[in-house]
Structures are given as structure tokens and as C-alpha cells.
Coordinates of C-alpha atoms in Angstrom, one line a residue:
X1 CA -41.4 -38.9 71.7
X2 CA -44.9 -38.6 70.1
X3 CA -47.4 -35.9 70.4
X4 CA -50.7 -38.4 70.1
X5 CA -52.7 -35.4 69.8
X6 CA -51.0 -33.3 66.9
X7 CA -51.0 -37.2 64.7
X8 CA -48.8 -40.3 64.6
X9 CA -46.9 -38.3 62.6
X10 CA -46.0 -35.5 64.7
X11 CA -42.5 -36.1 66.9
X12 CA -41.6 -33.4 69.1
X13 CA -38.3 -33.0 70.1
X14 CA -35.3 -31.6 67.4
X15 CA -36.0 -33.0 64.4
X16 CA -35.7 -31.6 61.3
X17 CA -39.1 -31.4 60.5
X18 CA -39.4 -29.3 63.5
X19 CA -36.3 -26.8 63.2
X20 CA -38.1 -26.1 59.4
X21 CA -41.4 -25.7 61.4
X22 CA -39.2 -23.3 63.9
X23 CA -37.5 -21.0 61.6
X24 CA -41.2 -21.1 59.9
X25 CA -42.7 -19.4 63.0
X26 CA -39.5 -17.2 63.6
X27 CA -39.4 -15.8 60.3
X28 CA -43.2 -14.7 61.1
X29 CA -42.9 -14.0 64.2
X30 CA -39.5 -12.4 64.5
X31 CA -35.3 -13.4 63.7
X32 CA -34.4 -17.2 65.0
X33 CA -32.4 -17.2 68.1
X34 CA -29.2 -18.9 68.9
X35 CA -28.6 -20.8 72.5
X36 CA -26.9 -17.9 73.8
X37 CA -30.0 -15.5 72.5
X38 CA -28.3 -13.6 70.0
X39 CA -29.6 -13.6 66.1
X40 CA -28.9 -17.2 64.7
X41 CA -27.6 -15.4 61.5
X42 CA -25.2 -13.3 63.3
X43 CA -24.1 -16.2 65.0
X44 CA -23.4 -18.0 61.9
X45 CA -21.7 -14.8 60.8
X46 CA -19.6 -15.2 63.7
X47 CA -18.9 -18.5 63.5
X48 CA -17.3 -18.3 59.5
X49 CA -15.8 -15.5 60.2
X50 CA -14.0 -17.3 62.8
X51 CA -12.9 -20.2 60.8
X52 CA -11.7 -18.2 57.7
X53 CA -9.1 -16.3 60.4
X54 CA -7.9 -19.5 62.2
X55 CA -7.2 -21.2 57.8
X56 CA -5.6 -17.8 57.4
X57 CA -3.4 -18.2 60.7
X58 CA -2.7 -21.2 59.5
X59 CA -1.0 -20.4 55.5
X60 CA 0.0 -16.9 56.9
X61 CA 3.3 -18.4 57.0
X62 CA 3.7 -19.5 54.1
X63 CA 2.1 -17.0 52.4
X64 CA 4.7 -13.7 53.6
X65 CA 7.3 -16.5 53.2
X66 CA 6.2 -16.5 49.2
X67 CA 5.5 -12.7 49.5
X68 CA 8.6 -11.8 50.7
X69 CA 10.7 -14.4 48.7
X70 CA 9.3 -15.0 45.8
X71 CA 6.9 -11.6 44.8
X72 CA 8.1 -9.2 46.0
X73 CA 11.7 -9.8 44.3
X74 CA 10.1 -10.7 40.7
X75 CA 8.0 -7.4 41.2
X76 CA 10.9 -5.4 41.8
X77 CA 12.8 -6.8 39.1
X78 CA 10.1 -6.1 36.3
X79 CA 9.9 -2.7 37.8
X80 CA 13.7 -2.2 36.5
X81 CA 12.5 -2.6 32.9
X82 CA 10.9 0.8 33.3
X83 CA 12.1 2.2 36.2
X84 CA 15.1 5.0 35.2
X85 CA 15.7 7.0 38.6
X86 CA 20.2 7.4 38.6
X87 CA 19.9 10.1 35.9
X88 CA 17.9 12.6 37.2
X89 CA 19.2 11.6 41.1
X90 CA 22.6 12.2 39.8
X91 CA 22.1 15.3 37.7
X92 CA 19.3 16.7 39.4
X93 CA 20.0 20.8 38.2
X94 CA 21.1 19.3 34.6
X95 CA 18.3 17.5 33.8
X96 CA 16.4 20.5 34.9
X97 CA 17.9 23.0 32.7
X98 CA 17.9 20.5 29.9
X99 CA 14.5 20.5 29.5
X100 CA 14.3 23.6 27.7
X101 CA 17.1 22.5 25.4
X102 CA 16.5 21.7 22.2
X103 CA 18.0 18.7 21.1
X104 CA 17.2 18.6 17.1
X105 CA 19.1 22.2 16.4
X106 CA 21.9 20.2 17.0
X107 CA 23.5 23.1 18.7
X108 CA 25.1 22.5 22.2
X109 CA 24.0 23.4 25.9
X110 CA 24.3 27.4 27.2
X111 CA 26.2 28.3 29.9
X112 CA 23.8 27.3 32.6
X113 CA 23.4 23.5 31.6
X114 CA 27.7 23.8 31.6
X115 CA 27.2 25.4 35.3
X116 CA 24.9 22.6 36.3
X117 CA 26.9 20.3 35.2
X118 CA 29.9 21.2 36.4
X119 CA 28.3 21.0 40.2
X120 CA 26.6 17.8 39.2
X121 CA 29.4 16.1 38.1
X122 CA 31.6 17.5 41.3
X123 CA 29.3 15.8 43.5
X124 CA 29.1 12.8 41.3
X125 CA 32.7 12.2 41.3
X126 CA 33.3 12.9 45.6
X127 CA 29.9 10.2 45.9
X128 CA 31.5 7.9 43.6
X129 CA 28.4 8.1 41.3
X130 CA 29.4 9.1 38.2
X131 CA 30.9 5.9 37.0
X132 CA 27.0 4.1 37.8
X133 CA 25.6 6.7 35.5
X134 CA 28.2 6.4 32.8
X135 CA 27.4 2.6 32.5
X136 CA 23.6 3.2 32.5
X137 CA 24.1 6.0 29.9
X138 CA 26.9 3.4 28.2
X139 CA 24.0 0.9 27.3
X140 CA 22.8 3.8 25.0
X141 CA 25.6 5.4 23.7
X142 CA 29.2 3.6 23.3
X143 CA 31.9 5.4 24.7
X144 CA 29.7 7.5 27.2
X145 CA 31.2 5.5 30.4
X146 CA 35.0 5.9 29.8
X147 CA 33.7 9.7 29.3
X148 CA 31.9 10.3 32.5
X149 CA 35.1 8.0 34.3
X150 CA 37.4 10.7 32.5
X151 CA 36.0 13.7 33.4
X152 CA 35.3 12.3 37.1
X153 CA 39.0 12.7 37.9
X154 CA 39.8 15.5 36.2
X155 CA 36.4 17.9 37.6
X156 CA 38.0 19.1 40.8
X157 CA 40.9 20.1 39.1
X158 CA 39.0 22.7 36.8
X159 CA 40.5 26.3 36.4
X160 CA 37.5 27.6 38.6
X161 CA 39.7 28.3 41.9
X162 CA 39.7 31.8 39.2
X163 CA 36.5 32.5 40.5
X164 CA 37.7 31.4 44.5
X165 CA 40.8 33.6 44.3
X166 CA 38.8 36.7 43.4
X167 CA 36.1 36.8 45.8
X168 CA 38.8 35.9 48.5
X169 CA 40.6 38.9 47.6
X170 CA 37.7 41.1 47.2
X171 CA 36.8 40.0 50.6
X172 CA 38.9 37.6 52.8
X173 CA 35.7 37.2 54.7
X174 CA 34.5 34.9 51.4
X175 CA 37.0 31.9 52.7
X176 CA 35.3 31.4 55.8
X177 CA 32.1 28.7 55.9
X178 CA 30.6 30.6 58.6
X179 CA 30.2 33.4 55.9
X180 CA 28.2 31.1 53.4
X181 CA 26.2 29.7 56.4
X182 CA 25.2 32.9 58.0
X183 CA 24.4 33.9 53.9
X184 CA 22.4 30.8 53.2
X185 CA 20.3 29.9 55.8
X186 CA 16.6 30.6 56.4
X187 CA 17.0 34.2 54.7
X188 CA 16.3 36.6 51.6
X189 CA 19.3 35.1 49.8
X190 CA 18.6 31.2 49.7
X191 CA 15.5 33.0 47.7
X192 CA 17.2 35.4 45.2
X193 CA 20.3 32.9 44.9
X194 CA 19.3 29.5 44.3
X195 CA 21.8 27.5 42.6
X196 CA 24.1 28.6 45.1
X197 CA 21.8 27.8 48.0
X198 CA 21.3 24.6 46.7
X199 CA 25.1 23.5 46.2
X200 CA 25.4 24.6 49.5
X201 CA 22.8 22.3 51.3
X202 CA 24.2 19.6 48.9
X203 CA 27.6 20.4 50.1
X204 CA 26.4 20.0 54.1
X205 CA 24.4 16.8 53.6
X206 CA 27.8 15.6 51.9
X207 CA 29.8 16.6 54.7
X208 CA 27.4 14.8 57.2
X209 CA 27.7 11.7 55.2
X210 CA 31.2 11.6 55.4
X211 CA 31.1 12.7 59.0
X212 CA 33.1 15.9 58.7
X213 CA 31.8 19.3 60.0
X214 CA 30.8 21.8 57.2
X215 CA 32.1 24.9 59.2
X216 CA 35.8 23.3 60.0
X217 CA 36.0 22.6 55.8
X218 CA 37.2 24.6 53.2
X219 CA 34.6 26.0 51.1
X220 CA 34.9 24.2 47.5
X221 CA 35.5 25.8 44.1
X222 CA 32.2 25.1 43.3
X223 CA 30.7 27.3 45.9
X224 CA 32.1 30.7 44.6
X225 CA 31.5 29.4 40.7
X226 CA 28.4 29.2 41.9
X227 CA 28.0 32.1 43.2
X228 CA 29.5 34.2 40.5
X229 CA 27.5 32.7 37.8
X230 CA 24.0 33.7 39.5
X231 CA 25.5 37.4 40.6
X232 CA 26.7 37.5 36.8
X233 CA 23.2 37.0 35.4
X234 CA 21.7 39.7 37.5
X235 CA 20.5 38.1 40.8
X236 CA 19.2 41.1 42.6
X237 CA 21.6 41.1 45.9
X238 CA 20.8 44.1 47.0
X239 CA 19.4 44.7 50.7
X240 CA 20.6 41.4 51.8
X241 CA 24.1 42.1 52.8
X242 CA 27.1 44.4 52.1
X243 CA 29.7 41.5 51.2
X244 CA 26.8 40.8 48.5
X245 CA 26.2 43.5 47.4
X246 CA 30.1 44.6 46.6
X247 CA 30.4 41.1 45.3
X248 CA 27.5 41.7 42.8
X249 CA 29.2 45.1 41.6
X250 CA 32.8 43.6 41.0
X251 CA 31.9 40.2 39.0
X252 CA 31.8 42.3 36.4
X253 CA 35.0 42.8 36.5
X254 CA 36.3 39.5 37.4
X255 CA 38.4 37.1 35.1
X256 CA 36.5 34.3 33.9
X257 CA 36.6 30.6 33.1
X258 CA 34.7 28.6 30.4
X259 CA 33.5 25.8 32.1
X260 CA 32.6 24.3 28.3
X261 CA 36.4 24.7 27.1
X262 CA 37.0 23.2 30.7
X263 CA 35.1 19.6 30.0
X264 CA 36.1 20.0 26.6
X265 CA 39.4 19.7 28.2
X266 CA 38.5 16.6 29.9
X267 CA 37.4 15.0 26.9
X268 CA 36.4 16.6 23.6
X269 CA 33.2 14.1 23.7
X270 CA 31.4 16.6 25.3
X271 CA 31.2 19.2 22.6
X272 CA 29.1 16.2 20.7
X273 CA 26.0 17.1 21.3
X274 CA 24.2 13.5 20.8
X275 CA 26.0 13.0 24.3
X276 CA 23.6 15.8 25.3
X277 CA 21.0 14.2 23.8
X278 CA 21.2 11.2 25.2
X279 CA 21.5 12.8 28.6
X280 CA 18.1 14.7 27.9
X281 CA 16.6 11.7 26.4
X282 CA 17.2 9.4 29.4
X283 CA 16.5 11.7 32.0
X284 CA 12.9 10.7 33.0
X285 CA 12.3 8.6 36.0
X286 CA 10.0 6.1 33.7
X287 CA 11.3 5.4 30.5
X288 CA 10.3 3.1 27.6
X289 CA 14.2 2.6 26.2
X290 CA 14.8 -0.9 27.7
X291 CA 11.5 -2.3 26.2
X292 CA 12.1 -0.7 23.0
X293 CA 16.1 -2.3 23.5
X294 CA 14.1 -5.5 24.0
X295 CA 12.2 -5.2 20.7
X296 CA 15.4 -4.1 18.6
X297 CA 14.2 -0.6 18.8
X298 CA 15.8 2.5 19.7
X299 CA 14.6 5.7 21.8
X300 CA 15.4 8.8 19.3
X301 CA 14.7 12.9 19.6
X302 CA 12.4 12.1 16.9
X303 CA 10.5 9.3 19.0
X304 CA 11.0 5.4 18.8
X305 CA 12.4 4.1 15.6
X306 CA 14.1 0.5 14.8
X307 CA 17.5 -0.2 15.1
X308 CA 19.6 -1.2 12.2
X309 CA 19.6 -4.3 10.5
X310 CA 22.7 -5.8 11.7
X311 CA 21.8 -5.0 15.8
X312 CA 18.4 -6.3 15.6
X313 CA 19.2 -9.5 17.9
X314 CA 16.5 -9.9 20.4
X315 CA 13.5 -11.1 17.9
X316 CA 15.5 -13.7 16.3
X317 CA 16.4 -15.1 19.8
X318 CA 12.8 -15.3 20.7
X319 CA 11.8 -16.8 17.5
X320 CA 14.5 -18.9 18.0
X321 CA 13.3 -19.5 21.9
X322 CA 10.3 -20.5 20.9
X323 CA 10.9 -22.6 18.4
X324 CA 13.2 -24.8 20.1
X325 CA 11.3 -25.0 23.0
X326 CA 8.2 -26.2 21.1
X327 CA 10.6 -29.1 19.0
X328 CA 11.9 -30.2 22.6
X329 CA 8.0 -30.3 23.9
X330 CA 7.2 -32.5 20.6
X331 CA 10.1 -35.1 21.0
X332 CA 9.3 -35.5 24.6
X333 CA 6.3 -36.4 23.5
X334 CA 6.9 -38.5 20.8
X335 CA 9.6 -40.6 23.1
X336 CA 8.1 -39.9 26.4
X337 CA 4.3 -41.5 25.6
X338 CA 5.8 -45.3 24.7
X339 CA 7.5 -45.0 27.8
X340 CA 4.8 -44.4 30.2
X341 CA 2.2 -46.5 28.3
X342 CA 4.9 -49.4 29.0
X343 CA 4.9 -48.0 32.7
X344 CA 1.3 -48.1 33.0
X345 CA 0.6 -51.9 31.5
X346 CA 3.7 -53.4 32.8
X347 CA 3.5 -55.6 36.0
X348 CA 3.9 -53.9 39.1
X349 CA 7.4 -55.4 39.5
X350 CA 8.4 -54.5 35.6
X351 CA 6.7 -51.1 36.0
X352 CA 8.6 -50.3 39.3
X353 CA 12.4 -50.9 38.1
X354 CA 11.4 -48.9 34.6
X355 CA 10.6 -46.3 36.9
X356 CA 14.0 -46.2 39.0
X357 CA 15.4 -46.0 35.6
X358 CA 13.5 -43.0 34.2
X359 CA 14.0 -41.1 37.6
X360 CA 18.2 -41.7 37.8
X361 CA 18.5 -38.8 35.7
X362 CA 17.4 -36.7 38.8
X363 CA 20.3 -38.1 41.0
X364 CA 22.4 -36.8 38.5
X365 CA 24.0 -33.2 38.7
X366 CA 22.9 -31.1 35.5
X367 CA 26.4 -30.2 34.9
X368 CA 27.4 -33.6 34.8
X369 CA 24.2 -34.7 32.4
X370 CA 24.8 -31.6 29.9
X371 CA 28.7 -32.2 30.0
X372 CA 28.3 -35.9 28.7
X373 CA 26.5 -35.0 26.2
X374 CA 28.7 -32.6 24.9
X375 CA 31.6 -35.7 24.9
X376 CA 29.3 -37.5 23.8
X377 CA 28.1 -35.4 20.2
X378 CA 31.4 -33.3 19.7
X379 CA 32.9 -34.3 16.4
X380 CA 35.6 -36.6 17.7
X381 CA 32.8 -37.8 20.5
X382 CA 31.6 -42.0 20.9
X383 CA 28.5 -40.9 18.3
X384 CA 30.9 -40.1 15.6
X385 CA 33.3 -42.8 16.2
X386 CA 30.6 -45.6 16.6
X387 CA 29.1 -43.8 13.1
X388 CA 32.9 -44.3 11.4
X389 CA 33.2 -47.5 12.8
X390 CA 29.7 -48.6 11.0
X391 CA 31.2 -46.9 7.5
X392 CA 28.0 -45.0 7.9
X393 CA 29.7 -41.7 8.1
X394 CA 33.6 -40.9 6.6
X395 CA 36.4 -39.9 8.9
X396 CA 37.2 -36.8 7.4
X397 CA 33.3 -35.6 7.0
X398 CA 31.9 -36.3 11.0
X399 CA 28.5 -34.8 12.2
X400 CA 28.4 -31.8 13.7
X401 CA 26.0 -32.3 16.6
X402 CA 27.5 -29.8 18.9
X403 CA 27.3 -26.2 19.3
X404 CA 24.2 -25.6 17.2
X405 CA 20.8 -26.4 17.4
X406 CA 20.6 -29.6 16.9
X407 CA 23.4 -30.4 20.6
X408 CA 20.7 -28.2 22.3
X409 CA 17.6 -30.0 21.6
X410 CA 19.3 -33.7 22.5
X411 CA 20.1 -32.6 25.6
X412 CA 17.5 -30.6 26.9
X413 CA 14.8 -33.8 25.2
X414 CA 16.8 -36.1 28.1
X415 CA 16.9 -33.6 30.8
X416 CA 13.3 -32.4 30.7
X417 CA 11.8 -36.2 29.5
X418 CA 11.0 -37.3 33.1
X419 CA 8.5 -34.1 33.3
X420 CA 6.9 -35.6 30.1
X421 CA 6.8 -39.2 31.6
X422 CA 5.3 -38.9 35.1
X423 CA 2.6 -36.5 34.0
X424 CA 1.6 -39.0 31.2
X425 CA 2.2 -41.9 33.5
X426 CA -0.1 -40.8 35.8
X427 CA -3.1 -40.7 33.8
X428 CA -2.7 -43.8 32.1
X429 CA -2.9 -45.7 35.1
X430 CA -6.3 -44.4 35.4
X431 CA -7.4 -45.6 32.0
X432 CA -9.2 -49.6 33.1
X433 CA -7.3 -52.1 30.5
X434 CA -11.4 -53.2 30.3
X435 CA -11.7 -50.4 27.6
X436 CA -9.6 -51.6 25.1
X437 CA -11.2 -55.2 25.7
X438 CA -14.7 -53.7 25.6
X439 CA -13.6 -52.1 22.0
X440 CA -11.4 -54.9 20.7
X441 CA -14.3 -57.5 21.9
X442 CA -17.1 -54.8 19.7
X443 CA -14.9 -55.7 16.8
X444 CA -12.4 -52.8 16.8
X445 CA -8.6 -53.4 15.4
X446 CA -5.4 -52.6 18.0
X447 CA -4.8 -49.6 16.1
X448 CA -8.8 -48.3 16.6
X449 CA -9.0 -49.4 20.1
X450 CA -6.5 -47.6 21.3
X451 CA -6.5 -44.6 18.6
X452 CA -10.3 -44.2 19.8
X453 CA -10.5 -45.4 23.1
X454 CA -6.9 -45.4 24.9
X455 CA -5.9 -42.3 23.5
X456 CA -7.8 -40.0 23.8
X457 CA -7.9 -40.8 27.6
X458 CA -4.4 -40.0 27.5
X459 CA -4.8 -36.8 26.7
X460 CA -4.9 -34.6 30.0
X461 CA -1.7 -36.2 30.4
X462 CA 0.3 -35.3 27.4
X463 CA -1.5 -31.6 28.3
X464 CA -0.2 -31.4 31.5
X465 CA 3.4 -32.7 30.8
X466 CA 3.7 -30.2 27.8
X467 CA 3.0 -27.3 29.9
X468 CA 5.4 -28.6 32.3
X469 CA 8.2 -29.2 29.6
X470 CA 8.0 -26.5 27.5
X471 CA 8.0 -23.4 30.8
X472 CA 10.5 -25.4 31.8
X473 CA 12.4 -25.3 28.4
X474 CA 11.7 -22.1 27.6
X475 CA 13.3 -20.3 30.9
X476 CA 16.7 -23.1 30.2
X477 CA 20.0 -21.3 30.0
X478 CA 22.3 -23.4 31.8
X479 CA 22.3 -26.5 28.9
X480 CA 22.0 -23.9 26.2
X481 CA 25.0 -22.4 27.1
X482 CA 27.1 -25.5 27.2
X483 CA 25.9 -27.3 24.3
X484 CA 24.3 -24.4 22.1
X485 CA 26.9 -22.1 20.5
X486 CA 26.0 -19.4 18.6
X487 CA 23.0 -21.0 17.1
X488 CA 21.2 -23.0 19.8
X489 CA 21.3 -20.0 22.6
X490 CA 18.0 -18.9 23.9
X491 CA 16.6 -16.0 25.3
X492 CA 17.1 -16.7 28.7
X493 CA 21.1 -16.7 28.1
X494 CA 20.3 -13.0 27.4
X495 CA 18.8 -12.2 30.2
X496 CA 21.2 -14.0 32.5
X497 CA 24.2 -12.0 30.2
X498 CA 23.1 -8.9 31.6
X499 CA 21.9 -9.6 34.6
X500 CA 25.6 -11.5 35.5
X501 CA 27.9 -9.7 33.4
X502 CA 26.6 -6.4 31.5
X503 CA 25.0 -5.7 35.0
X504 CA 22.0 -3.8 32.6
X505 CA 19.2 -5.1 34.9
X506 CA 16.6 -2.9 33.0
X507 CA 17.0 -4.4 29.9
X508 CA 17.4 -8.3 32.0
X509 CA 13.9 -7.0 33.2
X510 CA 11.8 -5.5 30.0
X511 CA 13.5 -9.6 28.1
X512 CA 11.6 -11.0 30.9
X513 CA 8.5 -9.0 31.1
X514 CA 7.9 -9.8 27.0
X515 CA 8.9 -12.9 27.9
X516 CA 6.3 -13.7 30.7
X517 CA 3.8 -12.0 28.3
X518 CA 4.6 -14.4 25.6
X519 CA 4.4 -17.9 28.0
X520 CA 0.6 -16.3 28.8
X521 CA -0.6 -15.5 26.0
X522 CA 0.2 -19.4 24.4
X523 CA -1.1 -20.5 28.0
X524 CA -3.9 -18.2 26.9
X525 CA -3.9 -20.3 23.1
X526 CA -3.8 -23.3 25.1
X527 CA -6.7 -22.9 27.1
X528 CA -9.0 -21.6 24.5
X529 CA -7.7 -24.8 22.0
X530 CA -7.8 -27.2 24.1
X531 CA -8.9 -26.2 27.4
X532 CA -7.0 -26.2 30.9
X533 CA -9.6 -28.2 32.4
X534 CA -8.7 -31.1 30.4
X535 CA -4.6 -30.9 32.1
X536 CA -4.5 -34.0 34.9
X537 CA -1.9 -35.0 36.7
X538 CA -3.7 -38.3 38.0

């Protein structure tokens, strides 16, 4: 309707012209108003706020499903590269007493770190941990795991029931675990006697998680070696109790034990002191050793240092990696781009059974496809028998086209060629055949026409598919494996070594952190050379 006195042009009613005119006179007058009165801005507020919680309803699914299976696992496993907790949960009073040894004199641990050690390792052994930290401490040190598996069944049969014996006799009350609970409770002594105190809360959660009852055990060896080595050094007993404080007068007098000559017993591996060494050196919770492992380095007293020539392994892998992967990216390219161009100017018909036949390779197992070809190149294989037949190659010289490089590259080129094709098929049916006709008509040659025009249309497609092929290729340890041999291994058969067999997960993680650092920085290269805009699927 019109408003014949505001003009022909005036319409009242809600028009646009008249909500501008509106929010006009609200903004001088005061905020606009919804149809429910409240602030139209608020409302809108409302309103969004509303629809970005119902589209986050909606992918909250999927998104903990990624979380839980996908992140959260790859986040833990990187955390293992650096992440060194099993020896100081193991040796807890060791690593503590280590820390003020001094590992360049070259001389061994005092009588305390033995004492520590000797209650570390007794728990160790009854929890069934010391063989976990021998193979940690193994990756570091050869020999260190059959040492640690060696003294575990020999550490409860140390000479140290000495020590038991004596107290006993000094005071039968001694054999009784009501006597070292009344001792060690919330009292004086837990303070003046430590150690003690501390094997003995060790030696109740122990009981618990076995689900025996401390004060119906025997008290262990370790309790009164313990004990004797604290009220040897001079603990201050006195006031606390007269069983203490006789006990502190007669150690003195007590026959002793040499808990060194006792592991030394066990094996003489432990009067080495790089053992100790490596012990102190690995005792941090966060450690750089498997990322220096990774870059054939070595974690030393004297800081990180290379390792020798012949165990530097891990840089010529991912040179090797790396190298490989970007040969198999390049002859997926150079066979993969006929292939789709054919796809893409084809009849439909033509184009659709071309297309069955570059995606039967996916109906295939991978197993199968990777065990053909290594039939098909080993030396007495149906390439060098067709090649004999020919007289192109002699019988007694045959290729070898297995178990190298060379076996590798073939058959990771015909897995990973249908991720080259589709990516490049894709764009080229965008391209309009009218270009090249437009060119060719202008007076440009086949070879200009489509070196000028076709190609560089093609381009987000060959981008796209060599990102695709060469993440893929790069992360491949299943056809390396088969077909690769010594030479044509990658990287990733490392990592899947010792996460399958070696069981060193640290090291498995700090390959494939440097590794996932390496895949972004080229993805980096990429972008700034050629720019990931220009990647198109279609």
C-alpha cells in the first residue's frame, strides 16, 4: 500500500527501504527491538549461537570417534619418543642416590647406591619389573638385559639373612611384623629412619597387591639390611624406643655383608661402572636418547656425541626413504598422465572400461599384487625368461630386479598408480576440448596447444596426485619388505621392526616424529613452490 501523502514513492508496510529507515530511527532513538521485545542484536546473538551448538551436535560424533581413535593414540605414541618414566619408577632410591655420583671418575657407587639397589632390585624382581627395565636399559647398553634377568633370580638369595639372624637374636621381638608396624607408623622413627620406613610402606603396598596381610608375613631380609645400614651410619635412635636403641649400640658389633661383592656375585657386570652410568644417564623421566638414536647419535657423560661410523643407519634410510619415494612419485607421473589424458578424451563407453581396468588393482589383495611381482622379477622369474628367450639377455648373466631398489620401485609405481590416475583424471575432464581447438585454430602446433594450453590446466591434478602418492609411499613397509632386501627397505620398516619385534616403542616414536617433521616441511616446500591452492581434485 501507498502513503499518497509521504510521495508515490513512499510504500509502507515491510519493505526494505523501510526496515533501513527503522533501524535509522532506532539507532537515534534507542537499540532495535525484536518481535518478542528483546534487543534485535541479542537476538541474533541468540539465534547463531544456537545454530553453531545444533552443527556441533551434529559432528560431535564423529569428532570424539577421531579423538579417541585416531589422536589421541598418535599423541601418545609420539610422547614415547621422549617419555622415559620405568627407570626412575623401578629404581626410585637408586636414581636418587645416583645423582650425586660422579660418573666421569670412573670409580664405582658407595655403599648407599649398593643398599638402594639391593631394595630396588628385591622389589623389581617379586613385581616382575626388572626384566622391562633391563630391555629399556638393553637398547643402550648390550648385555644390560641378561644382567638385570641374572641378578633378578639370584637377589633374594643374598647373604643378608646375616643381618636378620642378628637382630633376631639380639631381640626375638625383631621377627614379629607387629614390631616394624608399631616402629614405623606415624611416629619419630619413620623421620629419623627413612630408607627403612620407606621399604617398609613399599613392602605393605606389595603385600596388598598380592592380597596377603603384611602382619601374618615374615618380615623380608631386606627390612633388617635396611635397618642396619641407617643405624650403622648414625641415625639418631635414641628416645624412640628401647629395642632401637639397643639395636643402634650393637650394629657395631654385628657381622657384615658386602652387598657390592654380593651383585658382583650375581654377575661381575656390575663392577663396570659404564653399567652405572648408563643407569644414571637414563634416569630422567624426559629424555633426548631416542631422538638422538634416531639421528645416529648417542647420549654420553660428556653430552650428545655421534655414533660410530659403522652404526650410523638411520640417515641413510631416510635419505634412502626419500629418494625412493620421490622416483616412485615421478614414474607415476610420467605413466600415470597418458593414462588419464586417454581417460578424459575417450568416449564415454571407451573411457568407462579403461577405467574398470585401472581400478582392478583395488580388488586385488596387496599381498597377492607385491607377491607376483616378486615371481615375476626374481632371476629365474617370466621377465628374465621372456629376456633369454629374446637373446636380449644371456642365461648365465639374468637381471637382478629383486631385492634391491630397483624390485621396490616397480611394485610400489603399480600399487600406488591408481592414486596418480584419478586425481589427474579428474581435472582433465574439466579442461573444454574447445581450448585446444581455439589454439590449434590461432595457428598453434599439437605440441604448443597442448604444452601451453592443455597442460598447464592439468596441473592441480598432477599436484594433488603427487601429494597423494608420495605420503602414501613414504609411510610403505609392507611391499618394501617383500620385494626390497637390504637395499630397497625404507624407513617405515624400521619403525614397524621395533614397534613389532624390538618392542623399543621410544625409538619407533622419535623415527616417526622426524619423520612427520620431514613430510611437513616438503608439504611446507610445496606450498611455497607451487602453492596448495593450485591441488584439485575435480
Amino acid at each position: 500500500m501507498t502513503d499518497n501523502t509521504a510521495g508515490p514513492d513512499h510504500i509502507t508496510g515491510p519493505t526494505p527501504d523501510n526496515a533501513l529507515r527503522d533501524a535509522d530511527r532506532a539507532a537515534a532513538g534507542g537499540p532495535m527491538l525484536a518481535a518478542d521485545g528483546t534487543p534485535l542484536k541479542k537476538s541474533l546473538a541468540r539465534a547463531l549461537r544456537r545454530q553453531k551448538l545444533r552443527a556441533l551436535g551434529l559432528i560431535a560424533p564423529l569428532l570424539i570417534f577421531v579423538l579417541i581413535t585416531f589422536v589421541i593414540p598418535i599423541g601418545d605414541m609420539l610422547l614415547r619418543s621422549i617419555k622415559n618414566d620405568i627407570v626412575a619408577d623401578t629404581l626410585p632410591r637408586t636414581v636418587q642416590s645416583l645423582s650425586d655420583w660422579d660418573a666421569e671418575a670412573q670409580d664405582l657407587p658407595g655403599e648407599d647406591v649398593w643398599t638402594d639397589f639391593y631394595i630396588d632390585m628385591w622389589f623389581a624382581a617379586e613385581r616382575k619389573e626388572h626384566t622391562r627395565l633391563g630391555t629399556r636399559l638393553n637398547y643402550e647398553l648390550t648385555g644390560v638385559s641378561s644382567l638385570f634377568r641374572k641378578t633378578g633370580r639370584r637377589v633374594d638369595r643374598f647373604d643378608t639373612d646375616i643381618y636378620t639372624d642378628q637382630f633376631i637374636a639380639l631381640d626375638p621381638g625383631w621377627e614379629e611384623p607387629q614390631t616394624w608396624a608399631a616402629m614405623l607408623g606415624d611416629g619419630p622413627a619413620s623421620d629419623v629412619l627413612p630408607l627403612t620406613a620407606g621399604a617398609w610402606e613399599d613392602w605393605k603396598a606389595f603385600n596388598v597387591e598380592e592380597g596377603d596381610k603384611v602382619l601374618e608375613e615374615d618380615v623380608p631380609d631386606l627390612m633388617y639390611t635396611a635397618l642396619y645400614h641407617e643405624l650403622s651410619q648414625g641415625a639418631d635412635v635414641s628416645g624412640l624406643s628401647d629395642r632401637l636403641a639397643a639395636a643402634g649400640e650393637a650394629v657395631g658389633g654385628f657381622e657384615t655383608v658386602s652387598l657390592r661383592e654380593q651383585f658382583a656375585d650375581a654377575d661381575e657386570d656390575w663392577l663396570d661402572p659404564e653399567v652405572w652410568q648408563i643407569i644414571q644417564l637414563y634416569s630422567p623421566r624426559v629424555t633426548p636418547g631416542y631422538f638422538a638414536n634416531a639421528a645416529d647419535m648417542q647420549v654420553t657423560p660428556d653430552g650428545v656425541e655421534a655414533r660410530p661410523e659403522n652404526q650410523r643407519i638411520y640417515g641413510m634410510l631416510f635419505q634412502r626413504t626419500l629418494f625412493m619415494s620421490l622416483m616412485i612419485t615421478g614414474s607415476c607421473i610420467l605413466l600415470g598422465y597418458p593414462v588419464a589424458w586417454l581417460l578424459a578424451n575417450l568416449p564415454m563407453r571407451t573411457a568407462n572400461l579403461l577405467m574398470i581396468l585401472v581400478l582392478l588393482p583395488f580388488w586385488t589383495s596387496l599381498l597377492v599384487r607385491t607377491s607376483a611381482w616378486k615371481v615375476m622379477l626374481q632371476q629365474q622369474g617370466v621377465i628374465n625368461d621372456v629376456l633369454v628367450w629374446l637373446g636380449l639377455v644371456a642365461d648365465d648373466a639374468r637381471l637382478t630386479m629383486i631385492n634391491n631398489q630397483f624390485g621396490t620401485i616397480v611394485a610400489m609405481t603399480h600399487i600406488l598408480l591408481p592414486f596418480m590416475i584419478l586425481p589427474m583424471y579428474s581435472v582433465m575432464q574439466t579442461i573444454p576440448p574447445s581450448y585446444l581447438r581455439a589454439a590449434k585454430s590461432l595457428g598453434a602446433t599439437n605440441w604448443t596447444a597442448f604444452w601451453r594450453v592443455y597442460f598447464p590446466q592439468s596441473v592441480p591434478g598432477i599436484g594433488a596426485g603427487s601429494i597423494l602418492v608420495f605420503i602414501l609411499a613414504i609411510g610403505y613397509y609392507i611391499t618394501p619388505e617383500i620385494v626390497g632386501g637390504n637395499t630397497g627397505t625404507f624407513i617405515s620398516n624400521r619403525i614397524a621392526y621395533h614397534i613389532s619385534s624390538s618392542l623399543n616403542w621410544g625409538l619407533a616414536a622419535a623415527l616417526g616424529s622426524i619423520l612427520l617433521v620431514v613430510v611437513l616441511v616438503l608439504y611446507w616446500a610445496y606450498d611455497k613452490i607451487v602453492g596448495i591452492d593450485n591441488v584439485k581434485l575435480g
